[in-house]
Coordinates of C-alpha atoms (C1' of nucleotides) in Angstrom, one line a residue:
Chain Q
M1 CA 45.5 -19.4 74.5
Q2 CA 47.9 -22.3 74.4
D3 CA 47.9 -25.7 75.9
H4 CA 48.5 -26.0 79.6
A5 CA 49.8 -29.0 81.5
S6 CA 47.6 -28.8 84.5
E7 CA 44.2 -27.5 85.4
K8 CA 45.9 -25.2 87.9
D9 CA 48.0 -23.6 85.2
F10 CA 45.0 -23.4 82.9
L11 CA 42.9 -21.5 85.5
A12 CA 45.7 -19.2 86.3
A13 CA 46.0 -18.1 82.7
Y14 CA 42.3 -18.1 82.1
N15 CA 40.6 -14.8 81.5
I16 CA 36.9 -14.6 80.7
H17 CA 37.5 -11.5 78.7
D18 CA 39.5 -13.4 76.1
Y19 CA 36.2 -14.7 74.8
E20 CA 33.1 -13.2 73.5
V21 CA 30.3 -13.9 75.9
P22 CA 26.7 -12.9 76.0
L23 CA 25.2 -10.5 78.4
T24 CA 23.3 -12.6 81.0
S25 CA 20.6 -11.3 83.2
V26 CA 17.5 -12.3 85.2
D27 CA 14.0 -11.0 84.6
M28 CA 10.8 -11.9 86.4
A29 CA 7.1 -11.7 86.3
I30 CA 5.8 -10.9 89.7
F31 CA 2.1 -11.7 90.0
K32 CA -0.4 -10.7 92.6
L33 CA -4.2 -10.7 92.8
R34 CA -6.1 -7.6 93.5
E35 CA -9.8 -7.0 93.2
Q36 CA -10.4 -10.2 91.2
Q37 CA -7.7 -9.4 88.8
L38 CA -4.3 -10.9 88.1
E39 CA -1.7 -8.1 88.1
V40 CA 2.0 -8.0 87.2
L41 CA 4.6 -5.6 88.4
L42 CA 6.2 -3.4 85.7
V43 CA 9.2 -1.1 86.1
K44 CA 9.9 2.0 84.2
R45 CA 13.5 1.8 83.0
S46 CA 15.6 4.6 84.2
Q47 CA 18.6 3.7 82.2
H48 CA 19.5 3.0 78.6
P49 CA 18.7 1.0 76.6
A50 CA 15.0 1.2 76.3
K51 CA 15.1 4.1 78.8
D52 CA 11.6 5.3 79.9
T53 CA 9.8 2.3 78.7
W54 CA 8.0 -0.2 80.9
A55 CA 9.6 -3.5 81.5
L56 CA 9.6 -6.6 83.7
P57 CA 11.8 -6.1 86.7
G58 CA 15.1 -7.7 86.5
G59 CA 18.8 -7.1 86.3
F60 CA 22.3 -8.5 86.2
I61 CA 23.7 -11.1 88.4
D62 CA 25.8 -9.7 91.2
L63 CA 28.9 -11.9 91.0
K64 CA 29.8 -11.0 94.5
K65 CA 26.5 -11.2 96.4
D66 CA 24.7 -13.9 94.5
N67 CA 25.8 -17.5 95.0
V68 CA 23.2 -19.1 92.7
L69 CA 20.9 -17.9 90.1
E70 CA 17.9 -17.9 92.3
D71 CA 19.6 -15.5 94.7
T72 CA 19.5 -12.9 91.9
A73 CA 15.8 -13.4 91.4
H74 CA 15.1 -13.4 95.1
R75 CA 17.2 -10.2 95.6
K76 CA 15.2 -8.4 92.8
L77 CA 11.9 -9.6 94.3
V78 CA 12.7 -8.3 97.7
E79 CA 13.9 -5.0 96.3
K80 CA 10.7 -4.5 94.5
T81 CA 8.1 -5.9 96.9
G82 CA 9.6 -6.5 100.3
V83 CA 8.0 -9.9 100.4
K84 CA 10.0 -12.3 102.4
S85 CA 8.7 -15.7 101.4
P86 CA 7.4 -15.6 97.9
Y87 CA 6.7 -18.5 95.6
L88 CA 9.5 -18.4 93.0
E89 CA 9.8 -20.7 90.0
Q90 CA 12.1 -20.7 87.0
V91 CA 10.2 -20.5 83.8
A92 CA 12.6 -20.5 80.9
T93 CA 15.6 -18.8 79.5
F94 CA 15.5 -16.6 76.5
G95 CA 18.7 -15.9 74.5
G96 CA 19.5 -14.4 71.1
K97 CA 21.4 -11.9 69.0
Q98 CA 18.5 -9.5 68.5
R99 CA 16.7 -9.2 71.7
D100 CA 18.9 -6.5 73.2
P101 CA 20.6 -3.7 71.3
R102 CA 23.8 -4.2 73.3
G103 CA 24.3 -7.5 71.6
W104 CA 23.9 -11.2 72.2
S105 CA 22.0 -11.6 75.5
V106 CA 20.5 -14.2 77.7
T107 CA 17.9 -13.8 80.3
V108 CA 16.8 -16.3 82.8
V109 CA 13.1 -15.8 83.6
Y110 CA 11.3 -16.5 86.8
F111 CA 7.8 -16.0 87.9
A112 CA 6.8 -15.1 91.5
L113 CA 3.5 -15.3 93.2
V114 CA 3.0 -12.9 96.1
A115 CA 0.1 -12.1 98.4
H116 CA -1.3 -8.7 97.9
E117 CA -1.5 -8.3 101.6
E118 CA 2.2 -8.9 102.2
I119 CA 3.6 -6.4 99.8
D120 CA 5.6 -3.5 101.1
V121 CA 4.3 -0.6 99.2
D122 CA 7.6 1.3 99.6
P123 CA 10.3 -1.2 100.0
K124 CA 13.9 -0.2 100.6
G125 CA 15.3 -1.1 97.2
A126 CA 12.8 0.9 95.3
K127 CA 14.6 3.3 93.0
E128 CA 12.6 3.2 89.8
E129 CA 9.0 4.0 89.2
T130 CA 6.9 0.9 89.4
R131 CA 3.3 0.0 88.6
W132 CA 1.0 -2.9 89.1
V133 CA -0.9 -3.7 85.9
P134 CA -3.6 -6.3 85.1
V135 CA -1.8 -8.9 83.1
S136 CA -4.2 -8.8 80.1
E137 CA -3.7 -5.1 79.9
A138 CA 0.1 -5.3 80.1
L139 CA 0.0 -7.7 77.2
S140 CA -2.4 -5.9 75.0
D141 CA -1.8 -2.2 75.8
Y142 CA 1.8 -2.0 76.7
K143 CA 4.8 -2.2 74.4
L144 CA 7.2 -3.5 76.9
A145 CA 11.0 -3.2 76.6
F146 CA 13.0 -5.9 74.6
D147 CA 11.0 -9.1 74.2
H148 CA 9.3 -8.7 77.5
N149 CA 5.8 -9.0 76.0
E150 CA 6.7 -12.5 74.8
I151 CA 8.3 -13.3 78.1
L152 CA 5.2 -12.2 80.0
R153 CA 3.0 -14.1 77.7
L154 CA 4.9 -17.3 78.5
C155 CA 4.8 -16.7 82.2
R156 CA 1.1 -16.2 82.1
E157 CA 0.7 -19.3 80.1
R158 CA 2.9 -21.3 82.5
L159 CA 0.8 -20.0 85.4
T160 CA -2.6 -20.9 83.8
S161 CA -1.3 -24.2 82.7
K162 CA 0.0 -25.1 86.2
V163 CA -3.3 -24.1 87.7
Q164 CA -4.9 -26.9 85.8
Y165 CA -3.1 -29.6 87.8
T166 CA -1.5 -28.0 90.8
A167 CA -2.5 -25.9 93.8
L168 CA -0.2 -23.0 92.9
P169 CA -2.8 -20.2 93.4
I170 CA -2.6 -20.7 97.2
H171 CA 0.6 -18.6 97.1
L172 CA -1.4 -15.6 95.8
L173 CA -3.4 -15.6 99.1
P174 CA -2.3 -14.6 102.6
E175 CA -1.5 -17.3 105.1
E176 CA -5.1 -18.0 106.1
F177 CA -7.9 -18.1 103.6
T178 CA -11.3 -19.7 103.0
L179 CA -12.0 -22.3 100.4
T180 CA -14.3 -19.9 98.6
E181 CA -11.5 -17.3 98.4
L182 CA -9.2 -19.9 97.0
Q183 CA -11.8 -21.0 94.5
K184 CA -12.2 -17.4 93.3
V185 CA -8.4 -17.2 92.7
F186 CA -8.6 -20.4 90.5
E187 CA -11.5 -18.8 88.6
V188 CA -9.7 -15.6 88.0
I189 CA -6.6 -17.3 86.6
L190 CA -8.5 -20.0 84.6
G191 CA -10.9 -17.4 83.3
N192 CA -14.0 -19.6 83.9
E193 CA -16.2 -20.7 86.7
V194 CA -15.4 -23.7 88.8
E195 CA -18.0 -25.9 90.4
K196 CA -18.0 -25.5 94.1
K197 CA -18.4 -29.1 95.3
S198 CA -15.9 -30.5 92.8
F199 CA -13.4 -27.8 93.8
R200 CA -13.7 -28.4 97.5
R201 CA -13.4 -32.2 97.1
R202 CA -10.4 -31.8 94.9
I203 CA -8.6 -29.5 97.4
L204 CA -9.6 -31.2 100.6
D205 CA -9.0 -34.7 99.3
A206 CA -5.5 -33.7 98.3
D207 CA -4.7 -33.3 102.0
I208 CA -2.6 -30.2 101.7
L209 CA -4.6 -27.8 103.9
E210 CA -5.3 -27.7 107.6
E211 CA -8.0 -25.8 109.4
S212 CA -6.5 -22.8 111.3
G213 CA -9.3 -23.1 113.8
A214 CA -10.5 -19.5 113.2
M215 CA -13.4 -18.5 111.1
R216 CA -14.0 -15.7 108.6
T217 CA -17.1 -13.9 109.6
G218 CA -19.3 -11.6 107.6
S219 CA -22.9 -10.9 107.0
N220 CA -23.7 -14.5 106.5
R221 CA -22.6 -18.0 107.5
P222 CA -19.0 -17.9 108.8
A223 CA -16.4 -19.9 106.8
K224 CA -13.6 -22.0 108.0
L225 CA -10.1 -20.6 107.6
Y226 CA -7.5 -22.9 106.2
R227 CA -3.7 -22.7 105.8
L228 CA -1.2 -24.7 103.8
K229 CA 0.1 -27.7 105.7
R230 CA 3.7 -27.5 106.8
G231 CA 6.1 -29.0 104.4
V232 CA 3.7 -28.9 101.4
E233 CA 5.2 -26.7 98.8
N234 CA 3.1 -27.7 95.9
H235 CA 0.7 -30.4 95.0
F236 CA 0.1 -32.2 91.7
F237 CA -3.4 -33.5 91.1
P238 CA -3.8 -36.8 89.1
R239 CA -6.2 -35.1 86.7
T240 CA -6.6 -31.6 85.4
I241 CA -9.5 -29.5 86.4
E242 CA -12.1 -30.1 83.7
G243 CA -14.4 -27.2 83.8
P244 CA -17.9 -27.0 82.5
R245 CA -19.0 -29.9 80.3
S246 CA -21.5 -28.1 78.2
Chain T
M1 CA 30.3 5.1 82.8
Q2 CA 28.6 8.4 82.7
D3 CA 25.2 9.5 81.7
H4 CA 24.4 9.6 78.0
A5 CA 21.8 11.7 76.3
S6 CA 20.5 9.2 73.8
E7 CA 20.3 5.5 73.4
K8 CA 22.5 5.8 70.4
D9 CA 25.3 7.5 72.4
F10 CA 24.8 5.0 75.1
L11 CA 25.3 2.0 72.8
A12 CA 28.3 3.6 71.1
A13 CA 30.0 3.9 74.5
Y14 CA 28.9 0.6 75.8
N15 CA 31.4 -2.2 76.3
I16 CA 30.3 -5.4 77.8
H17 CA 33.8 -5.9 79.2
D18 CA 33.3 -3.0 81.6
Y19 CA 31.1 -5.3 83.6
E20 CA 31.7 -8.6 85.3
V21 CA 29.6 -11.2 83.6
P22 CA 29.2 -14.9 84.1
L23 CA 30.4 -17.5 81.7
T24 CA 27.3 -18.7 79.8
S25 CA 27.0 -22.0 78.1
V26 CA 24.6 -24.7 76.9
D27 CA 24.6 -28.3 78.0
M28 CA 22.4 -31.1 77.0
A29 CA 21.2 -34.6 77.8
I30 CA 20.8 -36.5 74.6
F31 CA 18.6 -39.6 75.2
K32 CA 18.1 -42.6 73.0
L33 CA 16.7 -46.0 73.5
R34 CA 18.8 -49.1 72.8
E35 CA 18.0 -52.7 73.7
Q36 CA 15.2 -51.7 76.2
Q37 CA 17.4 -49.2 77.9
L38 CA 17.4 -45.5 78.1
E39 CA 20.9 -44.2 77.3
V40 CA 22.5 -40.8 77.4
L41 CA 25.4 -39.5 75.4
L42 CA 28.6 -38.6 77.4
V43 CA 31.6 -36.8 76.1
K44 CA 35.2 -37.0 77.5
R45 CA 36.4 -33.5 77.9
S46 CA 39.6 -32.9 75.9
Q47 CA 40.2 -29.5 77.5
H48 CA 40.6 -28.0 80.9
P49 CA 38.8 -27.6 83.2
A50 CA 37.8 -31.1 84.2
K51 CA 40.0 -32.5 81.5
D52 CA 39.6 -36.2 80.8
T53 CA 36.4 -36.6 82.8
W54 CA 33.1 -37.5 81.3
A55 CA 30.5 -34.8 80.9
L56 CA 27.3 -34.0 79.1
P57 CA 27.9 -32.5 75.7
G58 CA 27.7 -28.8 75.5
G59 CA 29.6 -25.7 74.8
F60 CA 29.6 -22.0 74.4
I61 CA 27.3 -19.9 72.4
D62 CA 28.8 -18.9 69.1
L63 CA 27.9 -15.2 69.0
K64 CA 28.4 -15.2 65.2
K65 CA 26.7 -18.4 64.1
D66 CA 23.9 -18.7 66.6
N67 CA 20.9 -16.4 66.4
V68 CA 19.0 -17.8 69.3
L69 CA 19.8 -20.1 72.2
E70 CA 18.2 -23.1 70.6
D71 CA 20.6 -22.8 67.7
T72 CA 23.5 -23.5 70.0
A73 CA 21.8 -26.6 71.3
H74 CA 20.8 -27.7 67.8
R75 CA 24.3 -27.2 66.6
K76 CA 25.8 -29.3 69.4
L77 CA 23.3 -32.0 68.8
V78 CA 24.1 -32.3 65.1
E79 CA 27.8 -32.2 65.8
K80 CA 27.4 -35.2 68.1
T81 CA 24.7 -37.3 66.5
G82 CA 24.1 -36.1 63.0
V83 CA 20.4 -36.3 63.7
K84 CA 18.5 -33.8 61.6
S85 CA 15.1 -33.4 63.3
P86 CA 15.4 -34.2 66.9
Y87 CA 13.0 -33.4 69.7
L88 CA 14.6 -30.6 71.6
E89 CA 13.3 -29.1 74.8
Q90 CA 14.7 -26.6 77.2
V91 CA 14.8 -28.0 80.7
A92 CA 16.2 -25.5 83.1
T93 CA 19.1 -23.1 83.7
F94 CA 21.7 -23.7 86.3
G95 CA 23.9 -20.9 87.5
G96 CA 26.2 -20.2 90.4
K97 CA 29.5 -19.2 91.8
Q98 CA 30.8 -22.7 92.5
R99 CA 29.8 -24.9 89.7
D100 CA 32.8 -24.1 87.4
P101 CA 36.3 -23.4 88.6
R102 CA 36.6 -20.6 86.1
G103 CA 34.1 -18.6 88.2
W104 CA 30.4 -17.6 88.1
S105 CA 28.8 -19.6 85.4
V106 CA 25.4 -20.2 83.9
T107 CA 24.4 -23.1 81.7
V108 CA 21.1 -23.5 79.9
V109 CA 20.2 -27.1 79.8
Y110 CA 18.3 -28.9 77.0
F111 CA 17.2 -32.5 76.6
A112 CA 16.9 -34.1 73.2
L113 CA 15.3 -37.3 72.2
V114 CA 16.6 -39.1 69.2
A115 CA 15.8 -42.4 67.4
H116 CA 18.6 -44.9 67.7
E117 CA 18.2 -45.7 64.0
E118 CA 18.8 -42.2 62.9
I119 CA 22.0 -41.6 64.7
D120 CA 25.1 -41.0 62.6
V121 CA 27.8 -43.1 64.3
D122 CA 30.6 -40.9 63.0
P123 CA 29.2 -37.4 62.5
K124 CA 31.4 -34.7 61.0
G125 CA 31.6 -32.6 64.1
A126 CA 33.0 -35.5 66.2
K127 CA 36.3 -34.5 67.8
E128 CA 36.1 -35.8 71.3
E129 CA 35.6 -39.3 72.5
T130 CA 32.0 -40.0 73.1
R131 CA 30.0 -42.9 74.7
W132 CA 26.4 -43.9 75.1
V133 CA 25.7 -45.0 78.7
P134 CA 22.5 -46.2 80.3
V135 CA 21.2 -43.3 82.3
S136 CA 21.0 -45.1 85.6
E137 CA 24.6 -46.2 85.2
A138 CA 25.7 -42.6 84.3
L139 CA 24.0 -41.4 87.5
S140 CA 25.3 -44.0 89.8
D141 CA 28.7 -45.0 88.5
Y142 CA 30.0 -41.9 86.8
K143 CA 31.4 -38.8 88.5
L144 CA 30.6 -36.4 85.8
A145 CA 32.2 -33.0 85.3
F146 CA 30.9 -29.9 87.2
D147 CA 27.3 -30.4 88.4
H148 CA 26.4 -32.6 85.4
N149 CA 25.2 -35.4 87.7
E150 CA 22.6 -33.1 89.1
I151 CA 21.8 -31.8 85.7
L152 CA 21.3 -35.3 84.2
R153 CA 19.2 -36.3 87.2
L154 CA 16.9 -33.3 86.5
C155 CA 16.7 -34.2 82.8
R156 CA 15.7 -37.7 83.6
E157 CA 13.2 -36.6 86.1
R158 CA 11.7 -34.2 83.6
L159 CA 11.5 -36.9 81.0
T160 CA 9.8 -39.5 83.3
S161 CA 7.5 -36.8 84.6
K162 CA 6.4 -35.8 81.1
V163 CA 5.9 -39.4 80.0
Q164 CA 3.1 -39.5 82.6
Y165 CA 0.9 -37.1 80.7
T166 CA 2.3 -36.6 77.2
A167 CA 3.3 -38.7 74.2
L168 CA 6.9 -37.7 74.3
P169 CA 8.4 -41.2 73.9
I170 CA 7.3 -41.2 70.3
H171 CA 10.4 -39.2 69.5
L172 CA 12.6 -42.0 70.7
L173 CA 11.3 -44.2 67.9
P174 CA 11.9 -44.1 64.1
E175 CA 9.2 -42.6 62.0
E176 CA 7.1 -45.8 61.8
F177 CA 6.4 -48.0 64.7
T178 CA 3.9 -50.4 66.2
L179 CA 1.8 -49.7 69.2
T180 CA 3.5 -52.5 71.1
E181 CA 6.9 -50.9 70.4
L182 CA 5.6 -47.6 71.6
Q183 CA 4.2 -49.3 74.7
K184 CA 7.6 -50.8 75.4
V185 CA 9.2 -47.4 75.3
F186 CA 6.7 -46.1 77.9
E187 CA 7.4 -49.1 80.1
V188 CA 11.2 -48.6 79.9
I189 CA 11.0 -44.9 80.9
L190 CA 8.3 -45.3 83.5
G191 CA 10.0 -48.4 85.0
N192 CA 6.9 -50.4 85.3
E193 CA 4.4 -52.3 83.1
V194 CA 1.6 -50.7 81.3
E195 CA -1.7 -52.4 80.6
K196 CA -2.1 -53.1 76.9
K197 CA -5.7 -52.1 76.4
S198 CA -5.6 -49.0 78.5
F199 CA -2.4 -47.9 76.7
R200 CA -3.9 -48.4 73.2
R201 CA -7.1 -46.7 74.0
R202 CA -5.2 -43.7 75.5
I203 CA -2.9 -43.3 72.5
L204 CA -5.5 -44.0 69.8
D205 CA -8.3 -41.9 71.3
A206 CA -5.8 -39.0 71.5
D207 CA -5.9 -38.9 67.7
I208 CA -2.3 -38.1 67.2
L209 CA -1.3 -41.2 65.2
E210 CA -2.2 -42.4 61.7
E211 CA -1.7 -45.8 60.2
S212 CA 1.1 -45.9 57.7
G213 CA -0.6 -48.7 55.8
A214 CA 2.3 -51.0 56.2
M215 CA 2.6 -53.8 58.7
R216 CA 5.4 -55.1 60.8
T217 CA 5.7 -58.8 60.2
G218 CA 7.5 -61.4 62.2
S219 CA 6.9 -64.9 63.4
N220 CA 3.4 -64.1 64.5
R221 CA 0.4 -61.9 63.8
P222 CA 1.6 -58.8 61.9
A223 CA 1.1 -55.5 63.6
K224 CA -0.1 -52.2 62.1
L225 CA 2.6 -49.5 61.7
Y226 CA 1.7 -46.0 62.8
R227 CA 3.3 -42.6 62.4
L228 CA 2.8 -39.3 64.2
K229 CA 0.2 -37.2 62.4
R230 CA 1.5 -34.2 60.6
G231 CA 1.5 -31.1 62.7
V232 CA 1.3 -32.9 66.0
E233 CA 4.3 -32.0 68.0
N234 CA 3.3 -33.1 71.4
H235 CA 0.1 -34.2 73.1
F236 CA -1.1 -33.6 76.7
F237 CA -3.5 -36.2 78.2
P238 CA -6.1 -35.0 80.6
R239 CA -5.0 -37.6 83.1
T240 CA -1.7 -39.1 84.0
I241 CA -1.0 -42.7 83.3
E242 CA -2.0 -44.5 86.4
G243 CA -0.1 -47.8 86.4
P244 CA -1.1 -51.0 88.3
R245 CA -3.6 -50.5 91.1
S246 CA -2.4 -53.2 93.3
Chain F
dA1 C1' -3.2 -79.7 61.4
dA2 C1' -1.8 -78.4 66.0
dT3 C1' 0.9 -75.1 68.6
dA4 C1' 3.1 -71.0 70.1
dT5 C1' 3.3 -66.2 70.0
dT6 C1' 2.1 -61.7 69.5
dA7 C1' -1.8 -58.3 67.8
dG8 C1' -5.9 -56.5 68.9
dT9 C1' -10.9 -56.1 71.2
dG10 C1' -15.2 -56.5 74.4
dG11 C1' -16.9 -55.4 78.4
dC12 C1' -17.2 -54.6 83.2
dC13 C1' -15.0 -52.1 87.3
dT14 C1' -13.0 -48.0 89.5
dA15 C1' -12.0 -43.4 90.8
dA16 C1' -12.0 -38.5 90.2
dT17 C1' -14.7 -35.1 88.7
dG18 C1' -19.2 -32.7 87.0
dC19 C1' -23.7 -31.4 88.3
dC20 C1' -27.4 -29.9 91.1
dA21 C1' -30.4 -29.8 94.7
dC22 C1' -30.3 -29.8 99.3
dT23 C1' -29.2 -28.3 104.4
dA24 C1' -26.6 -24.9 107.7
dA25 C1' -25.4 -20.7 109.9
dT26 C1' -25.0 -16.1 110.2
dA27 C1' -26.5 -10.8 109.7
dT28 C1' -30.1 -8.0 108.2
dT29 C1' -34.6 -6.5 107.9
dA30 C1' -39.4 -6.1 108.8
Chain V
dT1 C1' -38.9 -12.0 117.3
dA2 C1' -39.6 -14.0 113.0
dA3 C1' -38.8 -13.9 108.1
dT4 C1' -35.4 -13.2 104.5
dA5 C1' -31.1 -12.9 102.1
dT6 C1' -26.7 -14.6 101.6
dT7 C1' -22.9 -17.3 101.7
dA8 C1' -20.9 -22.0 103.6
dG9 C1' -21.0 -26.6 103.1
dT10 C1' -22.9 -31.6 101.8
dG11 C1' -25.4 -35.8 99.6
dG12 C1' -25.8 -38.4 96.0
dC13 C1' -26.1 -39.7 91.2
dA14 C1' -23.9 -39.1 86.3
dT15 C1' -19.9 -39.0 83.4
dT16 C1' -15.5 -40.2 81.7
dA17 C1' -10.8 -42.0 81.2
dG18 C1' -8.4 -45.5 82.7
dG19 C1' -7.6 -50.4 85.0
dC20 C1' -8.3 -55.2 84.4
dC21 C1' -8.8 -59.5 82.2
dA22 C1' -10.5 -62.8 79.3
dC23 C1' -11.4 -63.3 74.8
dT24 C1' -10.6 -63.6 69.5
dA25 C1' -7.3 -63.0 65.4
dA26 C1' -3.5 -63.7 62.4
dT27 C1' 0.8 -65.2 61.4
dA28 C1' 5.2 -68.6 61.5
dT29 C1' 6.8 -72.8 63.3
dT30 C1' 6.5 -77.5 64.4

DNA sequence: AATATTAGTGGCCTAATGCCACTAATATTA
DNA sequence: TAATATTAGTGGCATTAGGCCACTAATATT
């Protein structure tokens, strides 16, 4: 390409295919909680490369439909789960010469938290075989496509790390939940027990929940139901959860 | 493209230019400290688009030279500053239809911390006009190219946020430094004063520094010089710095 | 020798959390 | 109907990292 006098001329003559560019995609770890286990959604690849192997859901940016990167992630998420208002967070971007046999590739990684109860078991966009797998199992027993094991490991790490000082796990529960239910979620992700009183104080003092008014009943004392206060997306605590002192 | 029997066939027939892909690049905020101010490196663009306007340094991935994304960032950093062992951290990835007039574009953003003393004022790779600008000034007085104001704002935010609970600012100092010097760096980035005793306890108890043996002398009591312990890249404190209680 | 200046410490206060035993409310069971 | 089991929820003291501030220490300068 030669020099151009104005930006207008430059853009008119510009053709992206004159340059070597990497292949850029979006991948995501979609987490949910089921029976006291953290599970992640895997997809069996129906196309080459890595055909027939399990992978994290993802795909290419649709240059027409997607206005910003997050749209791509959101689109994929809805395709796979049908969840309308997920928690979505960008984790990191992986890029390199070796990670995809097609050549230099870049993938922007998101993680999503969805409530088990809000998942559409057969969403519209479902074309490939999918499967929910406990995260530890996905990491130890599955040889995922490309560098997806590494990517998943980082997503899990980011999640556990943020659980130490934020109220993220709320997004793994349906709109209304009891404090004990929330505590259980923290315990599952952290992998250790949490002291009841400390936990309740921590959450309640943060002033991010409101009572829904209803109660959860069972074969014992009923529990208050809470929901996230309007406008509270996420909360950062001044200290990390400390766990048992022993 | 049609169906292929094997991955080998698939790859042989694969051509990235059959698809519409975004333009992918790397941009970075390189921070240093000078005269009690946090400064960022800006580059005057010598090429279209946005020719002659100030921007964060960055560029395209060199599919031949760069093996992974971080290589691109590292290459750019050395080109601009000549610093050999910077602190480099991926911040986020921006992507969208509108941010670059050439079309859908993605940029992976890094921030780097370098010691003022270790900067090569005229590094080999220097081709464009560059300038160190106080960050607040860059954000308020400069209309940077593309969405670089927004990017810089996020980098600054990430930096200040991490200073609350990590020992990051160490990387803005040369190898040996006094505790008071380090405290000053924290104060500059946080924008408020830090209590001396609390600060020293926090840093020293973290067990990440070792005495170099030497002292910094001046017209008053000499101060011990410290350096980062080998193998300590970064440290996370269990609590955030609290600042004045008033 | 006195003074100014910055380095570094002792010791008490505060706040968020850990810990654990207690009370409360419900369904179930005898 | 009363006792029991079970889970919800609280009271209150201990612990720990950090805030606060006054003190001592070591040097160059006056």
